[in-house]
Amino acid sequence: MAQAVEEALREKRHLLVEAGTGTGKTLAYLVPVIRSGKRVIISTGTKNLQEQLFFKDVPFLEKHFPGLRVCYMKGRNNYLCRQKLYDLNEQPVLNGLEEINQFRAIANWEKTTLNGDRAEIADLPENSALWHKLDARAEACTGSKCRQFDRCFITEMHRRAIESNIIIVNHHLFFADLAIKLMTEDAPDAGILPEYGSVIFDEAHELEDVAGSYFGITVSNLRFNDLVRGVETTLKLKGGFPPGVHSATRSLFERAQFFFSLIPQGEGRFAFQNRRQFLEEHGVEYNGLLKTLERLQAELELIPEKPEEVFNFSRRTQELRMQLAFLLESTDRNTVFWIERRGGDAPGRRTSGGGSKNVFLQATPIDVSQILREHLFSGLETAVLTSATLAVSNGFDYIRKRLGLENARELVVPSHFDYASQAILYTPPDLPDPRTAQFVPRAADCIRRMLEISRGRAFCLFTSYAQMHQIHDRLLGELDFPMLIQGRAPRNALLEEFRMTPNAVLFATSSFWQGVDVQGEQLSCVIIDRLPFAVPNDPVVAARIRAIDADGGNAFFDYQVPAAVISLKQGFGRLIRSLKDRGALALLDNRITKKAYGKVFLESLPNYRKTSDIGEVEVFFQK
Ligand code: SF4
C-alpha cells in the first residue's frame, strides 16, 4: 500500500485501496505523504480516527522525521469566538446559574488557551446552549474586519495549517470547506483549508453521504429563529436598533412560525411531495415570507454607520431567501426534496417528548458523482481513497460509480489476520424471514443461546431501534449478564462502560457499527439481526433507487446490495481487531444463504469459518 500511495503521489494519479483491519494502513499512507514533501490533507470519517492519527501515529513519526509539521483542524463551532465572548462580557444575557458558571469557566480559560478548542474544557456539557452562543461559526463572523482577527483562534488555526505539511481534518470539515469554496468562487480565501493538491480520504466508504449533505441545502425554522435573535441581540447590544428593523424581525419571526406550521405533517424523514400544490395552496404565506426577508435586508442596509455584523446579517437574510426559493420552486432533476421533523429527544428514546418538533426542509443531490468528478477529483493531483470496507466482491465498481472517480488505480490489501481460525460465522438454519412477525421471538431465543455460549461479551447490532428495543425487552431479566442499551448514556460513556464491565452485552444500532474498537476478550461475539439494507422508503435512498432504475440500471444490484455489503463488513469488522482476538459472529438473516444475492455478501466478507450448526460454535468457545 505504501508503494502504491507513493506512486500515486509521484505520478499524480488517483488511487483506491481497500486495506483490511490491522494492516497498518495509516502508516502506509502517512510515510509516503511525508516523503513526498507535499502539503497533503488527510480526511477521516470519524473523530476517533482523527484523534488516533494526531495523538498516536504522528508523535511516532515525528521521532523518525524531525521537522515534520502536522496540524489538526476541527469544524469552526469547536472553537471560541473571542469577539462574542467580549460582547457578552459587556452585557451578559445569561440564563440561570449553570450558564453563569459556564461563562466564568470559559472566560478564564480564554485567557490562557492557545487553541480555543472547547475539548479543552472537560466539564462543558456537549449540548451547552451557552457554547452555541459563543462558538466561532462562520455565519456571525466578520472575518478580517473583526477587531480580534489577528488573535482569533480561527486565524491562528489557518496560520498553522499554512505552515503544515499534513493537515488532519474530517470529512464534514472537508466538504463544508469545499461547498463554501464552490459557492464563493470569486473569493478564493473563502473556506477554512489552505490550498491543497493532494488528499487522502480514510474511511472513504462514508464519502457519498457526507458529500451529499454538504452539497445540499437545509432551511429550518431554527435558522429563522437564529437570524431574528442574532439581529435583535446584536443591535440592542450595539445601541442602535431602528424601529424599521425591529418591525421587520418581529414580522419575520411570526411569518416564519406560521409558514413552518403549514409544512405537510409527518414524522422523521419523508419526501416533500407536491411542492407545486403546496405553493398553490399556501402561495400567499410563502410570498409573504420571501417579501419579509427582502424587507429585513433592505432595513438592515439602511442602518447608518452599520456595525460590521450587520453586513453578515444582510448576507444571511439574502441566502435564506434564495435557499427557501430553491427548496420550494426548483425543478432540478438531480435533487431530492424532503422534510425532516425532529425534536429535542435523544435518538433511541421511545418517548415522544411531547414538545413541538423542529422542521427541516432539505434538498439533497441524488447523485454526487458528477459534482465530485467536476469539482473535486478533476482539480486534484492525487486523491487516495482508502478504507477497510471499500470493495464488493473484491472489486471497486460500486464505489467508483457512486463517487465519480474514474481512472483510479486499484488495490486490495488483505488483512494478515487468520480469519478462518480467529472467527466463526454462524447463520442459524431455521429462523423465519426477518420481515415477518414470527422473527422477533425466534431471534431473541437464538441471541439468548449465543450469549450463553459466549458468556455475554457481545455486541448485538440492530438495523432498527424498534427491533433493538423489542429484543432487548424480551431478554431483560432472562440473562445473567449486564445488559447495556444505546440511548441510555452518550456513546463514548456507554462504550467505556462496556469495556469496564465483565461479560457485558451491548444492544445498539447503526452508530455502533463503525469506528468502534474494543480489543481482546471483552468483545467475543457480534450478532447482527438482518442484512443492513438501507431503508428503501427513506427519501434520499428512494430517490437514488428511482434514478438508477430510470437510467436503465438495476438499483437493487447496483446500489442496495453493494451498500449493504459494505455496512455488513463494517459491522462484523468490530470483532477481530488484533492478531489475538477470537470470537463468533452471527447473522440472523437467512436470506444470506437462501437468496441468490446472498452470495455477493458471502464472497465479500473475510474468509471466516462458516457454520449453521450451533454445536460448532460451542466447540469453538470451549477451545
Ligand atoms: S474573526 Fe470571527 S471568529 Fe474570530 S473572533 Fe472575530 S468574529 Fe469571532
XYZ file of C-alpha atoms and ligand atoms in Angstrom:
631
model
C 0.000 0.000 0.000
C 2.826 2.410 0.871
C 4.395 1.848 -2.548
C 1.083 2.366 -4.294
C 0.455 5.615 -2.399
C 3.986 6.801 -3.122
C 3.499 6.155 -6.852
C 0.123 7.868 -6.855
C 1.623 10.970 -5.266
C 4.639 10.963 -7.561
C 2.727 10.286 -10.766
C -0.245 12.490 -9.840
C -2.748 9.690 -10.082
C -5.801 8.727 -8.060
C -5.859 5.506 -6.088
C -8.467 3.280 -4.407
C -7.201 0.945 -1.699
C -9.058 -1.457 0.493
C -6.773 -2.368 3.352
C -8.167 -4.805 5.902
C -8.188 -4.147 9.633
C -4.775 -4.386 11.241
C -2.785 -3.880 8.026
C -1.355 -0.606 9.333
C -2.965 1.461 6.613
C -2.450 4.760 8.399
C 1.326 4.376 8.341
C 1.105 3.086 4.785
C -0.197 6.457 3.650
C 1.461 8.730 6.221
C 5.017 7.687 5.393
C 4.770 8.252 1.619
C 2.925 11.523 2.263
C 5.823 12.745 4.435
C 8.417 11.569 1.926
C 6.621 13.357 -0.911
C 7.320 16.730 0.734
C 3.912 17.953 -0.496
C 1.212 19.545 1.569
C -1.443 16.876 1.914
C -4.859 16.905 3.543
C -5.836 13.754 5.393
C -9.565 13.464 5.873
C -11.096 10.862 8.155
C -14.666 9.715 8.660
C -14.671 9.723 12.431
C -13.277 11.935 15.141
C -11.818 8.778 16.720
C -9.545 8.147 13.771
C -8.679 11.836 13.523
C -7.532 11.748 17.150
C -5.726 8.449 16.759
C -3.725 9.863 13.846
C -2.808 13.047 15.651
C -2.135 11.715 19.126
C -0.690 8.285 18.319
C 0.679 7.949 14.784
C 2.047 11.472 14.374
C 4.174 11.539 17.585
C 5.692 8.219 16.490
C 6.509 9.606 13.048
C 7.883 12.847 14.454
C 10.652 10.845 16.083
C 11.690 9.484 12.706
C 11.060 12.554 10.557
C 12.325 15.549 12.529
C 10.864 18.877 11.457
C 7.550 17.323 10.457
C 4.723 19.820 10.765
C 1.266 18.452 11.288
C -1.930 20.168 12.358
C -5.356 19.043 13.323
C -8.431 21.037 12.331
C -11.973 20.747 13.533
C -15.162 22.489 12.445
C -15.400 26.171 13.401
C -18.065 25.552 16.011
C -15.475 23.724 18.123
C -13.579 26.973 18.671
C -14.335 30.019 20.773
C -15.164 33.341 19.111
C -13.281 35.895 21.203
C -15.400 38.770 19.949
C -18.656 37.123 21.012
C -17.211 36.421 24.443
C -16.163 40.055 24.894
C -19.567 41.293 23.672
C -21.321 39.054 26.141
C -18.969 40.169 28.889
C -20.097 43.741 28.387
C -23.751 42.946 28.512
C -24.294 39.493 29.877
C -27.603 37.870 28.939
C -27.293 34.583 30.742
C -29.883 32.016 31.692
C -29.553 30.677 35.208
C -26.746 29.655 37.484
C -25.410 26.933 35.244
C -24.800 29.357 32.379
C -23.190 31.871 34.729
C -20.769 29.200 35.939
C -20.034 28.041 32.406
C -19.473 31.633 31.330
C -16.950 32.182 34.129
C -15.111 28.969 33.248
C -14.936 29.903 29.550
C -13.850 33.494 30.286
C -10.999 32.258 32.494
C -9.948 29.632 30.022
C -9.891 32.152 27.174
C -7.050 33.998 28.893
C -4.688 31.044 28.691
C -5.766 28.694 25.931
C -3.615 28.527 22.811
C -6.089 26.755 20.554
C -9.505 27.847 21.827
C -10.790 24.321 21.256
C -13.763 23.541 23.511
C -12.493 19.981 24.019
C -10.003 21.512 26.478
C -12.835 22.350 28.898
C -13.533 18.870 30.163
C -16.762 19.549 32.038
C -18.535 21.696 29.454
C -21.696 19.733 28.584
C -21.853 18.577 24.990
C -25.112 20.422 24.336
C -24.237 23.629 26.208
C -26.577 26.388 24.996
C -24.045 28.972 26.097
C -21.338 27.482 23.882
C -23.730 27.727 20.959
C -23.843 31.487 21.564
C -20.055 31.776 21.756
C -18.642 29.491 19.105
C -16.781 30.725 16.040
C -19.246 29.512 13.388
C -18.973 31.326 10.097
C -22.455 32.919 10.000
C -21.668 35.509 12.632
C -18.003 36.062 11.845
C -16.900 39.377 10.382
C -13.539 37.978 9.290
C -10.671 40.376 8.671
C -12.887 43.308 9.745
C -13.144 41.884 13.258
C -11.079 43.641 15.919
C -9.889 40.289 17.220
C -8.973 38.932 13.798
C -5.215 38.719 14.472
C -5.745 36.978 17.802
C -8.658 34.865 16.598
C -8.353 31.131 17.123
C -9.614 30.507 13.592
C -6.952 32.809 12.140
C -4.398 31.005 14.264
C -5.608 27.613 13.073
C -5.440 28.838 9.489
C -1.887 30.082 10.021
C -0.810 26.750 11.471
C -2.392 24.938 8.544
C -0.468 27.041 6.022
C 2.773 26.104 7.744
C 1.964 22.394 7.940
C 2.886 19.513 5.681
C 0.000 17.413 6.862
C -3.423 18.743 7.782
C -5.728 16.295 9.512
C -9.436 17.025 9.105
C -12.642 15.026 8.964
C -14.970 14.552 6.003
C -17.506 17.008 7.428
C -14.976 19.804 7.623
C -13.517 18.894 4.245
C -16.843 19.020 2.415
C -18.096 22.061 4.321
C -14.948 23.823 3.093
C -15.377 22.577 -0.466
C -19.039 23.590 -0.548
C -18.183 27.118 0.651
C -15.439 27.423 -1.965
C -17.846 26.343 -4.698
C -20.437 28.885 -3.631
C -17.957 31.741 -3.484
C -15.778 31.084 -6.497
C -14.858 34.744 -6.723
C -13.459 34.744 -3.170
C -10.510 32.369 -3.172
C -9.933 32.944 0.556
C -13.344 31.608 1.469
C -13.340 28.356 3.355
C -11.002 27.279 6.046
C -8.483 24.942 4.404
C -5.438 26.376 2.646
C -4.767 25.371 -0.947
C -4.053 21.702 -1.480
C -3.300 19.404 -4.388
C -3.495 16.002 -2.732
C -5.949 14.439 -0.350
C -6.051 11.101 1.408
C -9.586 10.088 2.330
C -9.547 7.446 5.019
C -12.834 5.698 5.868
C -13.735 6.655 2.316
C -16.851 4.475 2.302
C -18.607 7.410 4.020
C -17.861 9.992 1.359
C -21.088 9.753 -0.622
C -23.330 10.519 2.344
C -21.200 13.308 3.756
C -20.719 14.951 0.352
C -24.469 14.681 -0.298
C -25.289 16.504 2.899
C -22.862 19.387 2.247
C -23.780 19.887 -1.403
C -27.397 20.009 -0.355
C -29.417 22.763 1.299
C -31.245 22.827 4.614
C -33.639 25.527 5.711
C -35.271 25.104 9.096
C -37.423 27.111 11.460
C -34.317 27.232 13.683
C -32.401 29.191 11.062
C -35.098 31.848 11.046
C -35.152 31.970 14.837
C -31.347 32.233 14.968
C -31.333 35.072 12.447
C -34.022 37.032 14.273
C -32.367 36.504 17.650
C -28.947 37.386 16.215
C -30.131 40.661 14.674
C -32.099 41.711 17.752
C -29.469 40.945 20.391
C -26.589 42.375 18.375
C -28.335 45.616 17.542
C -29.577 46.078 21.109
C -26.047 45.447 22.332
C -24.553 47.949 19.908
C -27.063 50.581 20.918
C -28.815 51.143 17.599
C -31.977 49.186 16.903
C -34.048 51.204 14.415
C -37.820 50.687 14.615
C -37.907 49.584 10.948
C -35.564 46.673 11.671
C -37.477 45.823 14.811
C -40.766 45.629 12.984
C -39.145 43.531 10.194
C -37.619 40.992 12.599
C -40.895 40.646 14.538
C -42.837 40.159 11.351
C -40.241 37.645 10.078
C -40.455 35.659 13.300
C -44.241 35.430 13.134
C -44.467 34.708 9.429
C -41.767 32.010 9.638
C -43.527 30.316 12.532
C -46.790 30.286 10.657
C -45.187 29.134 7.408
C -43.455 26.168 9.064
C -46.728 25.171 10.720
C -48.183 24.709 7.204
C -45.497 22.249 6.068
C -47.005 18.792 5.440
C -47.303 16.659 8.551
C -45.248 13.518 9.110
C -42.633 12.114 11.444
C -38.930 11.568 10.792
C -37.704 11.873 7.196
C -40.143 11.880 4.297
C -40.353 13.192 0.743
C -41.730 16.683 0.147
C -44.258 15.661 -2.450
C -46.420 18.016 -4.454
C -44.435 21.129 -3.785
C -46.335 22.780 -6.607
C -49.661 22.054 -4.976
C -48.290 23.282 -1.660
C -47.341 26.549 -3.321
C -50.766 26.850 -4.912
C -52.419 26.419 -1.540
C -50.009 28.473 0.539
C -48.544 30.876 -2.019
C -49.685 33.889 -0.014
C -47.821 32.832 3.115
C -44.768 31.764 1.108
C -44.537 35.016 -0.841
C -45.163 36.958 2.342
C -42.212 35.235 3.958
C -39.920 35.948 0.993
C -41.037 39.576 0.999
C -40.350 39.918 4.711
C -36.840 38.593 4.186
C -36.373 41.185 1.448
C -37.738 43.872 3.733
C -35.409 42.916 6.559
C -32.445 43.020 4.204
C -33.458 46.461 2.953
C -33.919 47.748 6.521
C -30.526 46.389 7.531
C -28.899 48.132 4.620
C -30.462 51.428 5.643
C -28.792 51.414 9.059
C -26.347 54.321 9.163
C -22.780 53.542 10.303
C -23.531 49.871 10.423
C -21.697 47.702 12.891
C -19.731 45.075 10.933
C -22.095 42.286 11.976
C -24.941 43.882 10.036
C -23.280 43.032 6.702
C -23.285 39.426 7.846
C -26.948 39.500 8.791
C -27.780 41.035 5.466
C -25.872 38.276 3.626
C -27.578 35.585 5.733
C -31.003 37.087 5.040
C -30.385 37.034 1.317
C -29.018 33.473 1.477
C -32.067 32.293 3.380
C -34.379 33.851 0.806
C -32.560 32.240 -2.115
C -32.353 28.862 -0.443
C -36.001 28.859 0.565
C -36.950 29.722 -3.003
C -34.784 26.863 -4.309
C -36.356 24.417 -1.868
C -39.893 25.304 -2.887
C -39.518 26.151 -6.545
C -36.545 24.341 -8.063
C -37.260 21.621 -10.602
C -33.701 20.301 -10.639
C -33.901 16.633 -11.557
C -30.756 15.639 -9.672
C -32.140 16.878 -6.370
C -34.492 15.177 -3.953
C -36.626 17.487 -1.829
C -37.636 16.197 1.550
C -38.764 17.130 5.021
C -37.428 16.100 8.378
C -39.142 16.631 11.695
C -37.091 16.119 14.758
C -37.196 17.450 18.261
C -35.015 17.555 21.314
C -35.418 13.867 22.231
C -32.240 11.812 22.161
C -32.259 9.173 19.415
C -33.253 5.776 20.681
C -35.642 7.029 23.327
C -39.154 5.879 22.859
C -40.792 8.832 24.498
C -42.149 11.332 22.038
C -41.305 14.111 24.442
C -44.466 15.964 23.552
C -42.543 19.145 22.670
C -43.005 20.716 19.275
C -40.563 19.383 16.730
C -38.307 21.426 14.533
C -38.904 21.304 10.791
C -36.052 20.971 8.302
C -36.672 21.449 4.597
C -33.964 19.623 2.733
C -32.608 19.415 -0.792
C -30.023 16.691 -1.399
C -28.261 15.812 -4.646
C -29.401 12.363 -5.747
C -26.147 11.555 -7.427
C -22.984 13.279 -6.179
C -20.685 11.620 -8.705
C -20.820 14.418 -11.238
C -20.245 17.117 -8.625
C -17.303 15.234 -7.166
C -15.834 14.473 -10.569
C -16.025 18.080 -11.712
C -15.310 19.954 -8.534
C -13.057 17.663 -6.588
C -11.260 14.875 -8.407
C -10.561 16.743 -11.628
C -8.865 19.543 -9.700
C -6.686 17.316 -7.534
C -3.267 15.970 -8.414
C -3.833 12.936 -6.234
C -6.759 11.526 -4.330
C -6.235 8.341 -2.364
C -9.430 6.742 -1.116
C -8.976 4.034 1.432
C -10.999 2.074 3.964
C -11.201 -1.404 5.427
C -14.507 -1.724 3.579
C -14.492 -0.320 0.077
C -14.616 -3.328 -2.227
C -17.598 -5.508 -3.073
C -16.758 -8.984 -4.342
C -13.151 -7.778 -4.459
C -13.922 -5.008 -6.965
C -14.399 -1.242 -6.818
C -17.149 -0.759 -9.429
C -19.672 0.359 -6.863
C -17.582 2.995 -5.118
C -16.111 4.273 -8.398
C -19.556 4.824 -9.855
C -21.108 6.363 -6.777
C -18.251 8.840 -6.352
C -17.436 9.560 -9.985
C -13.823 8.505 -9.570
C -12.615 7.372 -12.970
C -9.089 6.416 -13.917
C -8.061 5.471 -10.421
C -5.644 2.673 -9.786
C -6.959 -0.049 -7.502
C -5.508 -2.246 -4.828
C -6.933 -4.694 -2.312
C -4.567 -5.435 0.578
C -5.903 -8.381 2.557
C -5.675 -8.341 6.300
C -2.982 -10.500 7.847
C -5.442 -11.800 10.411
C -6.131 -15.513 10.165
C -9.904 -15.101 9.975
C -10.529 -18.782 9.296
C -9.179 -19.714 12.705
C -9.884 -16.485 14.612
C -13.606 -16.182 13.824
C -16.602 -18.378 13.207
C -19.666 -17.074 11.365
C -22.902 -18.735 12.425
C -26.071 -18.455 10.339
C -28.991 -20.212 12.066
C -30.585 -22.601 9.562
C -34.209 -22.291 10.610
C -35.073 -18.703 11.534
C -38.081 -17.124 9.791
C -37.614 -14.255 7.365
C -36.665 -11.157 9.411
C -39.502 -9.221 7.763
C -42.152 -11.469 9.367
C -43.816 -11.177 12.786
C -42.531 -14.581 13.914
C -38.961 -13.347 13.629
C -38.620 -11.401 16.906
C -39.373 -14.220 19.414
C -37.262 -16.734 17.483
C -34.383 -14.292 17.047
C -34.489 -13.491 20.779
C -34.159 -17.223 21.574
C -31.241 -17.517 19.203
C -29.483 -14.482 20.714
C -30.002 -15.898 24.218
C -28.356 -19.168 23.171
C -25.418 -17.362 21.538
C -24.879 -15.183 24.600
C -24.915 -18.166 26.920
C -22.202 -19.761 24.802
C -20.079 -16.601 24.596
C -20.832 -15.727 28.265
C -22.013 -12.267 27.235
C -19.076 -10.171 25.998
C -21.123 -9.291 22.947
C -22.442 -6.565 20.679
C -25.975 -7.181 19.450
C -26.309 -4.823 16.488
C -29.698 -3.998 15.007
C -30.886 -2.341 11.846
C -33.725 -0.534 13.649
C -34.429 0.982 17.056
C -37.759 -0.827 17.216
C -36.182 -4.266 16.787
C -33.401 -3.390 19.239
C -35.943 -2.488 21.932
C -38.238 -5.433 21.250
C -35.466 -7.995 21.559
C -33.750 -6.238 24.452
C -37.022 -6.126 26.404
C -37.664 -9.820 25.778
C -34.238 -10.766 27.105
C -34.245 -8.387 30.051
C -34.155 -10.391 33.286
C -33.541 -13.618 31.397
C -29.800 -13.272 31.085
C -27.174 -13.325 33.799
C -25.078 -10.702 32.057
C -25.116 -6.927 32.460
C -27.148 -5.515 29.574
C -26.418 -2.075 28.132
C -28.547 -0.330 25.560
C -27.901 2.558 23.205
C -29.576 5.790 24.266
C -29.056 5.181 27.983
C -25.855 7.239 28.018
C -23.703 9.072 25.459
C -21.962 6.780 23.002
C -18.446 7.039 24.432
C -19.635 6.618 28.019
C -21.557 3.506 27.008
C -18.540 2.064 25.239
C -16.360 2.747 28.257
C -18.912 1.006 30.476
C -18.903 -1.943 28.101
C -15.115 -2.169 28.245
C -15.087 -1.992 32.068
C -17.979 -4.365 32.790
C -17.121 -8.064 32.719
C -19.416 -10.140 30.450
C -21.429 -7.111 29.345
C -23.796 -7.222 26.384
C -24.454 -4.047 24.388
C -27.617 -3.565 22.324
C -27.103 -0.908 19.683
C -27.912 0.283 16.171
C -26.011 1.683 13.239
C -23.932 4.273 15.104
C -22.021 1.427 16.778
C -21.341 -0.416 13.517
C -18.366 1.749 12.688
C -15.432 3.435 14.345
C -15.720 1.275 17.464
C -12.635 -0.543 18.623
C -12.825 -2.995 21.527
C -9.836 -5.293 21.516
C -9.462 -8.503 23.480
C -11.853 -10.967 25.069
C -14.241 -8.316 26.318
C -15.782 -8.401 22.840
C -16.028 -12.037 21.772
C -19.285 -12.111 19.891
C -21.044 -9.859 17.382
C -24.646 -10.621 16.460
C -26.397 -8.791 13.617
C -30.143 -9.092 13.215
C -30.517 -8.663 9.480
C -28.778 -7.737 6.264
C -28.287 -3.971 6.609
C -30.165 -2.740 3.560
C -30.781 0.991 3.701
C -34.425 1.752 4.478
C -35.926 1.833 0.955
C -38.560 4.425 1.803
C -36.034 6.892 3.158
C -36.483 9.855 0.777
C -32.840 10.038 -0.314
C -32.452 6.278 -0.739
C -35.777 6.053 -2.608
C -34.745 8.857 -4.959
C -31.426 7.154 -5.695
C -33.186 3.855 -6.385
C -35.625 5.550 -8.762
C -32.844 7.414 -10.552
C -30.728 4.301 -11.133
C -33.704 2.308 -12.404
C -34.828 5.153 -14.650
C -31.330 5.277 -16.075
C -31.576 1.661 -17.184
C -29.583 0.277 -14.237
C -30.692 -2.189 -11.623
C -30.816 -0.314 -8.349
C -31.031 -3.444 -6.246
C -27.806 -4.943 -7.574
C -26.005 -1.717 -8.435
C -26.763 0.176 -5.248
C -28.746 -1.522 -2.488
C -26.807 -4.787 -2.314
C -23.307 -3.235 -2.538
C -24.181 -0.576 0.063
C -25.476 -3.283 2.410
C -22.365 -5.417 1.796
C -20.159 -2.542 2.927
C -22.284 -1.985 6.044
C -22.201 -5.682 6.929
C -18.418 -5.773 6.539
C -18.242 -2.748 8.855
C -20.475 -4.342 11.489
C -18.673 -7.675 11.564
C -15.369 -5.814 11.445
C -15.933 -4.858 15.124
C -14.991 -8.368 16.276
C -11.449 -9.109 15.156
C -9.290 -6.075 15.876
C -5.907 -7.728 16.562
C -3.992 -10.928 15.909
C -5.001 -12.242 19.326
C -8.759 -11.627 19.044
C -11.051 -14.621 18.626
C -14.806 -14.838 18.571
C -18.119 -15.644 16.956
C -20.283 -13.728 14.535
C -23.942 -14.460 13.977
C -26.222 -13.213 11.231
C -29.863 -13.901 11.989
C -30.994 -13.242 8.424
C -31.163 -16.420 6.396
C -31.518 -14.507 3.131
C -27.707 -14.637 3.048
C -27.884 -18.367 2.310
C -31.322 -18.639 0.703
C -31.335 -15.783 -1.813
C -29.159 -15.604 -4.905
C -27.768 -12.196 -3.906
C -26.582 -13.667 -0.586
C -23.543 -14.902 -2.494
C -22.352 -11.317 -3.014
C -22.327 -10.821 0.772
C -20.562 -14.099 1.449
C -17.845 -13.590 -1.129
C -17.210 -10.029 0.097
C -16.690 -10.978 3.750
C -13.317 -12.167 5.026
C -12.915 -15.940 4.941
C -14.408 -16.605 8.377
C -15.066 -20.254 9.177
C -18.772 -20.697 8.433
C -21.354 -22.886 10.075
C -25.082 -23.381 10.544
C -24.532 -25.731 13.467
C -24.674 -24.075 16.894
C -22.741 -27.067 18.266
C -19.710 -25.944 16.271
C -19.917 -22.514 17.904
C -19.929 -24.198 21.317
C -16.859 -26.250 20.464
C -15.149 -23.108 19.139
C -15.641 -21.386 22.515
C -14.607 -24.459 24.526
C -11.293 -24.427 22.690
S -12.607 36.767 13.428
Fe -14.670 35.875 13.527
S -14.463 34.044 14.815
Fe -12.646 35.278 15.099
S -13.061 36.460 16.933
Fe -13.670 37.720 15.167
S -15.818 37.281 14.818
Fe -15.014 35.696 16.179
